CSV table of C-alpha atoms in Angstrom, one decimal:
chain,number,residue,atom,x,y,z
A,1,UNK,CA,110.2,89.7,137.2
A,2,UNK,CA,108.9,91.9,139.9
A,3,UNK,CA,105.9,90.3,141.3
A,4,UNK,CA,103.2,93.3,142.0
A,5,UNK,CA,99.9,93.4,144.3
A,6,UNK,CA,97.8,96.7,143.7
A,7,UNK,CA,95.8,97.8,146.8
A,8,UNK,CA,92.5,99.6,145.4
A,9,UNK,CA,89.5,101.1,147.0
A,10,UNK,CA,87.7,102.3,143.4
A,11,UNK,CA,88.1,102.8,139.9
A,12,UNK,CA,91.3,101.5,139.6
A,13,UNK,CA,92.9,104.2,136.9
A,14,UNK,CA,96.4,103.9,137.9
A,15,UNK,CA,95.8,100.3,138.2
A,16,UNK,CA,95.1,100.8,134.5
A,17,UNK,CA,98.2,103.0,133.8
A,18,UNK,CA,100.0,99.9,135.2
A,19,UNK,CA,98.7,97.6,133.5
A,20,UNK,CA,99.2,99.2,130.5
A,21,UNK,CA,103.1,100.4,130.9
A,22,UNK,CA,103.2,95.9,131.5
A,23,UNK,CA,101.2,95.2,127.9
A,24,UNK,CA,103.3,97.7,126.5
A,25,UNK,CA,106.6,96.3,127.6
A,26,UNK,CA,107.5,100.1,129.5
A,27,UNK,CA,107.7,98.0,132.8
A,28,UNK,CA,109.0,94.5,133.1
A,29,UNK,CA,107.2,93.4,136.4
A,30,UNK,CA,103.5,91.1,136.6
A,31,UNK,CA,100.8,92.0,139.3
A,32,UNK,CA,100.0,88.9,140.6
A,33,UNK,CA,96.7,89.8,142.4
A,34,UNK,CA,95.4,93.1,142.8
A,35,UNK,CA,93.2,93.9,146.7
A,36,UNK,CA,89.9,96.1,147.2
A,37,UNK,CA,88.1,96.6,150.3
A,38,UNK,CA,85.4,97.5,148.1
A,39,UNK,CA,82.6,94.6,146.2
A,40,UNK,CA,81.6,98.0,143.7
A,41,UNK,CA,85.4,99.1,142.9
A,42,UNK,CA,85.9,99.6,139.1
A,43,UNK,CA,89.5,98.1,139.2
A,44,UNK,CA,88.5,95.0,140.4
A,45,UNK,CA,86.2,94.3,137.4
A,46,UNK,CA,89.6,95.8,135.2
A,47,UNK,CA,91.8,92.9,137.0
A,48,UNK,CA,89.6,90.8,135.4
A,49,UNK,CA,89.7,91.6,131.9
A,50,UNK,CA,93.1,91.3,131.7
A,51,UNK,CA,93.1,87.6,133.9
A,52,UNK,CA,94.7,89.2,137.2
A,53,UNK,CA,93.8,87.3,140.3
A,54,UNK,CA,91.5,90.0,142.1
A,55,UNK,CA,90.6,89.6,146.3
A,56,UNK,CA,87.8,91.1,147.8
A,57,UNK,CA,88.5,92.0,151.9
A,58,UNK,CA,86.7,93.8,153.2
A,59,UNK,CA,86.2,95.3,156.4
A,60,UNK,CA,82.9,95.7,157.7
A,61,UNK,CA,82.4,91.8,159.0
A,62,UNK,CA,85.2,92.6,160.9
A,63,UNK,CA,83.5,95.7,162.8
A,64,UNK,CA,80.5,93.7,162.5
A,65,UNK,CA,82.0,91.0,164.7
A,66,UNK,CA,83.6,93.2,167.3
A,67,UNK,CA,87.4,93.0,165.8
A,68,UNK,CA,90.2,95.6,165.7
A,69,UNK,CA,91.9,97.4,162.6
A,70,UNK,CA,94.9,95.6,163.5
A,71,UNK,CA,92.7,91.8,163.5
A,72,UNK,CA,91.8,92.5,160.2
A,73,UNK,CA,95.2,93.9,159.0
A,74,UNK,CA,96.8,90.6,159.9
A,75,UNK,CA,94.6,88.8,157.8
A,76,UNK,CA,94.4,90.9,155.0
A,77,UNK,CA,98.8,90.1,155.3
A,78,UNK,CA,97.9,86.6,155.3
A,79,UNK,CA,95.8,86.9,152.0
A,80,UNK,CA,98.7,89.1,150.5
A,81,UNK,CA,101.7,86.7,152.0
A,82,UNK,CA,100.2,84.1,149.6
A,83,UNK,CA,100.7,86.3,146.3
A,84,UNK,CA,104.6,85.9,147.3
A,85,UNK,CA,104.8,89.8,146.5
A,86,UNK,CA,108.0,91.8,146.1
A,87,UNK,CA,106.4,94.6,146.2
A,88,UNK,CA,102.8,96.4,146.9
A,89,UNK,CA,101.4,98.9,145.7
A,90,UNK,CA,98.6,101.1,147.5
A,91,UNK,CA,97.1,103.0,144.1
A,92,UNK,CA,93.9,104.7,145.2
A,93,UNK,CA,94.0,101.9,148.7
A,94,UNK,CA,91.7,104.3,151.3
A,95,UNK,CA,92.4,102.5,154.5
A,96,UNK,CA,95.8,103.7,156.8
A,97,UNK,CA,97.9,100.3,157.9
A,98,UNK,CA,98.9,99.3,160.3
A,99,UNK,CA,102.0,97.7,162.0
A,100,UNK,CA,100.3,94.4,161.4
A,101,UNK,CA,100.0,94.6,157.5
A,102,UNK,CA,103.4,97.1,157.3
A,103,UNK,CA,105.5,94.6,159.4
A,104,UNK,CA,105.0,92.0,157.4
A,105,UNK,CA,106.4,93.6,154.1
A,106,UNK,CA,109.4,95.9,155.4
A,107,UNK,CA,110.1,98.9,152.9
A,108,UNK,CA,108.2,97.0,150.1
A,109,UNK,CA,105.0,99.0,150.7
A,110,UNK,CA,104.6,102.1,147.7
A,111,UNK,CA,101.1,104.6,148.4
A,112,UNK,CA,100.8,106.8,145.5
A,113,UNK,CA,99.7,110.3,147.4
A,114,UNK,CA,98.2,113.9,145.2
A,115,UNK,CA,100.8,116.3,147.2
A,116,UNK,CA,104.5,116.9,148.0
A,117,UNK,CA,106.1,116.0,151.2
A,118,UNK,CA,103.7,116.8,154.5
A,119,UNK,CA,101.8,119.1,152.6
A,120,UNK,CA,97.7,118.3,152.1
A,121,UNK,CA,98.2,114.4,154.1
A,122,UNK,CA,95.1,112.9,153.6
A,123,UNK,CA,92.1,112.9,151.5
A,124,UNK,CA,90.9,115.1,149.5
A,125,UNK,CA,94.4,116.4,149.2
A,126,UNK,CA,93.7,117.6,144.9
A,127,UNK,CA,90.8,119.7,145.9
A,128,UNK,CA,92.0,121.2,148.6
A,129,UNK,CA,95.8,122.3,147.3
A,130,UNK,CA,93.0,123.4,144.3
A,131,UNK,CA,91.8,126.2,147.0
A,132,UNK,CA,94.7,126.6,148.2
A,133,UNK,CA,96.3,127.8,145.0
A,134,UNK,CA,93.4,130.1,144.3
A,135,UNK,CA,93.3,131.9,147.0
A,136,UNK,CA,97.1,132.3,146.2
A,137,UNK,CA,98.7,130.7,149.2
A,138,UNK,CA,100.7,128.3,147.2
A,139,UNK,CA,101.9,128.6,143.5
A,140,UNK,CA,102.5,124.3,142.7
A,141,UNK,CA,101.6,121.2,145.0
A,142,UNK,CA,102.6,118.1,143.5
A,143,UNK,CA,102.6,114.1,144.0
A,144,UNK,CA,104.4,111.6,145.7
A,145,UNK,CA,105.1,108.2,145.9
A,146,UNK,CA,106.2,106.9,149.1
A,147,UNK,CA,107.2,104.8,151.4
A,148,UNK,CA,104.2,103.5,153.7
A,149,UNK,CA,104.3,104.1,157.4
A,150,UNK,CA,101.6,103.5,159.9
A,151,UNK,CA,101.7,107.9,160.3
A,152,UNK,CA,99.5,108.7,156.9
A,153,UNK,CA,101.3,110.5,154.3
A,154,UNK,CA,104.1,110.5,156.3
A,155,UNK,CA,106.9,107.5,154.6
A,156,UNK,CA,110.0,108.4,153.0
A,157,UNK,CA,109.6,109.8,149.2
A,158,UNK,CA,110.8,107.5,146.7
A,159,UNK,CA,110.1,109.8,143.8
A,160,UNK,CA,108.5,113.4,143.6
A,161,UNK,CA,107.0,115.4,140.9
A,162,UNK,CA,106.1,119.1,141.4
A,163,UNK,CA,102.7,120.9,139.6
A,164,UNK,CA,102.5,124.5,139.3
A,165,UNK,CA,98.5,125.4,139.6
A,166,UNK,CA,97.5,127.4,136.6
A,167,UNK,CA,95.0,130.4,137.7
A,168,UNK,CA,92.8,129.8,135.1
A,169,UNK,CA,92.5,126.6,135.2
A,170,UNK,CA,89.1,124.7,136.9
A,171,UNK,CA,89.2,121.6,139.7
A,172,UNK,CA,87.7,119.6,136.3
A,173,UNK,CA,90.9,120.3,134.4
A,174,UNK,CA,93.0,120.9,137.4
A,175,UNK,CA,92.0,117.0,138.4
A,176,UNK,CA,92.4,115.4,135.4
A,177,UNK,CA,96.0,116.7,134.4
A,178,UNK,CA,96.6,115.5,138.4
A,179,UNK,CA,95.5,111.9,137.9
A,180,UNK,CA,97.7,111.4,134.0
A,181,UNK,CA,100.6,112.9,136.1
A,182,UNK,CA,100.1,110.2,138.5
A,183,UNK,CA,99.4,107.9,136.5
A,184,UNK,CA,103.3,108.5,134.9
A,185,UNK,CA,104.5,108.8,138.3
A,186,UNK,CA,103.3,105.3,139.6
A,187,UNK,CA,104.6,103.4,137.0
A,188,UNK,CA,108.2,105.4,137.2
A,189,UNK,CA,107.7,104.8,140.9
A,190,UNK,CA,107.4,101.0,140.2
A,191,UNK,CA,110.3,101.0,137.5
A,192,UNK,CA,113.0,101.6,140.2
A,193,UNK,CA,112.4,98.0,141.7
A,194,UNK,CA,112.4,96.2,139.1
A,195,UNK,CA,116.2,96.1,138.4
A,196,UNK,CA,117.0,92.7,141.0
A,197,UNK,CA,114.0,91.2,139.0
A,198,UNK,CA,115.1,91.9,136.0
A,199,UNK,CA,116.4,88.1,135.1
């Protein structure tokens, strides 16, 4: 069984999509831990409701002590390593991970990003794509799951979807449509990693 650690910073709606897919037996995997850098992230409550270990691992104490991001990432990697993950899923994790973390898990960390490769890297990608669509500079955007590397949203793509921008859609409608596709795509991406672990 594929062992997953899911890392979040917010509400955890993509986490819920993964939990639902596992419970419905659409995805042969087990979430062994959910990690958040924010104490009030609703995703931690989602984990607890489903009996999944939750780990709160904040950056602030490191900053307060004058420690580097690399020190934080190295300790975070140690905390995650305890769960022996086969795959680490960044599902709304809002920190850029350095080699101090990523080198511990080569080709085992994937990230969900609501844009196509090379477009709208970083935060607020959905809003930026919507504005570009309204201005007529793009006709479609997308969502990708890619391997995490130190450069933001730049790793090799695992899976992607192209999504047309509809002319009469509001921003809220567009966001909702993007999120629905995100939920499906993250599950499809994880499924690609399950085959070696199906025994």
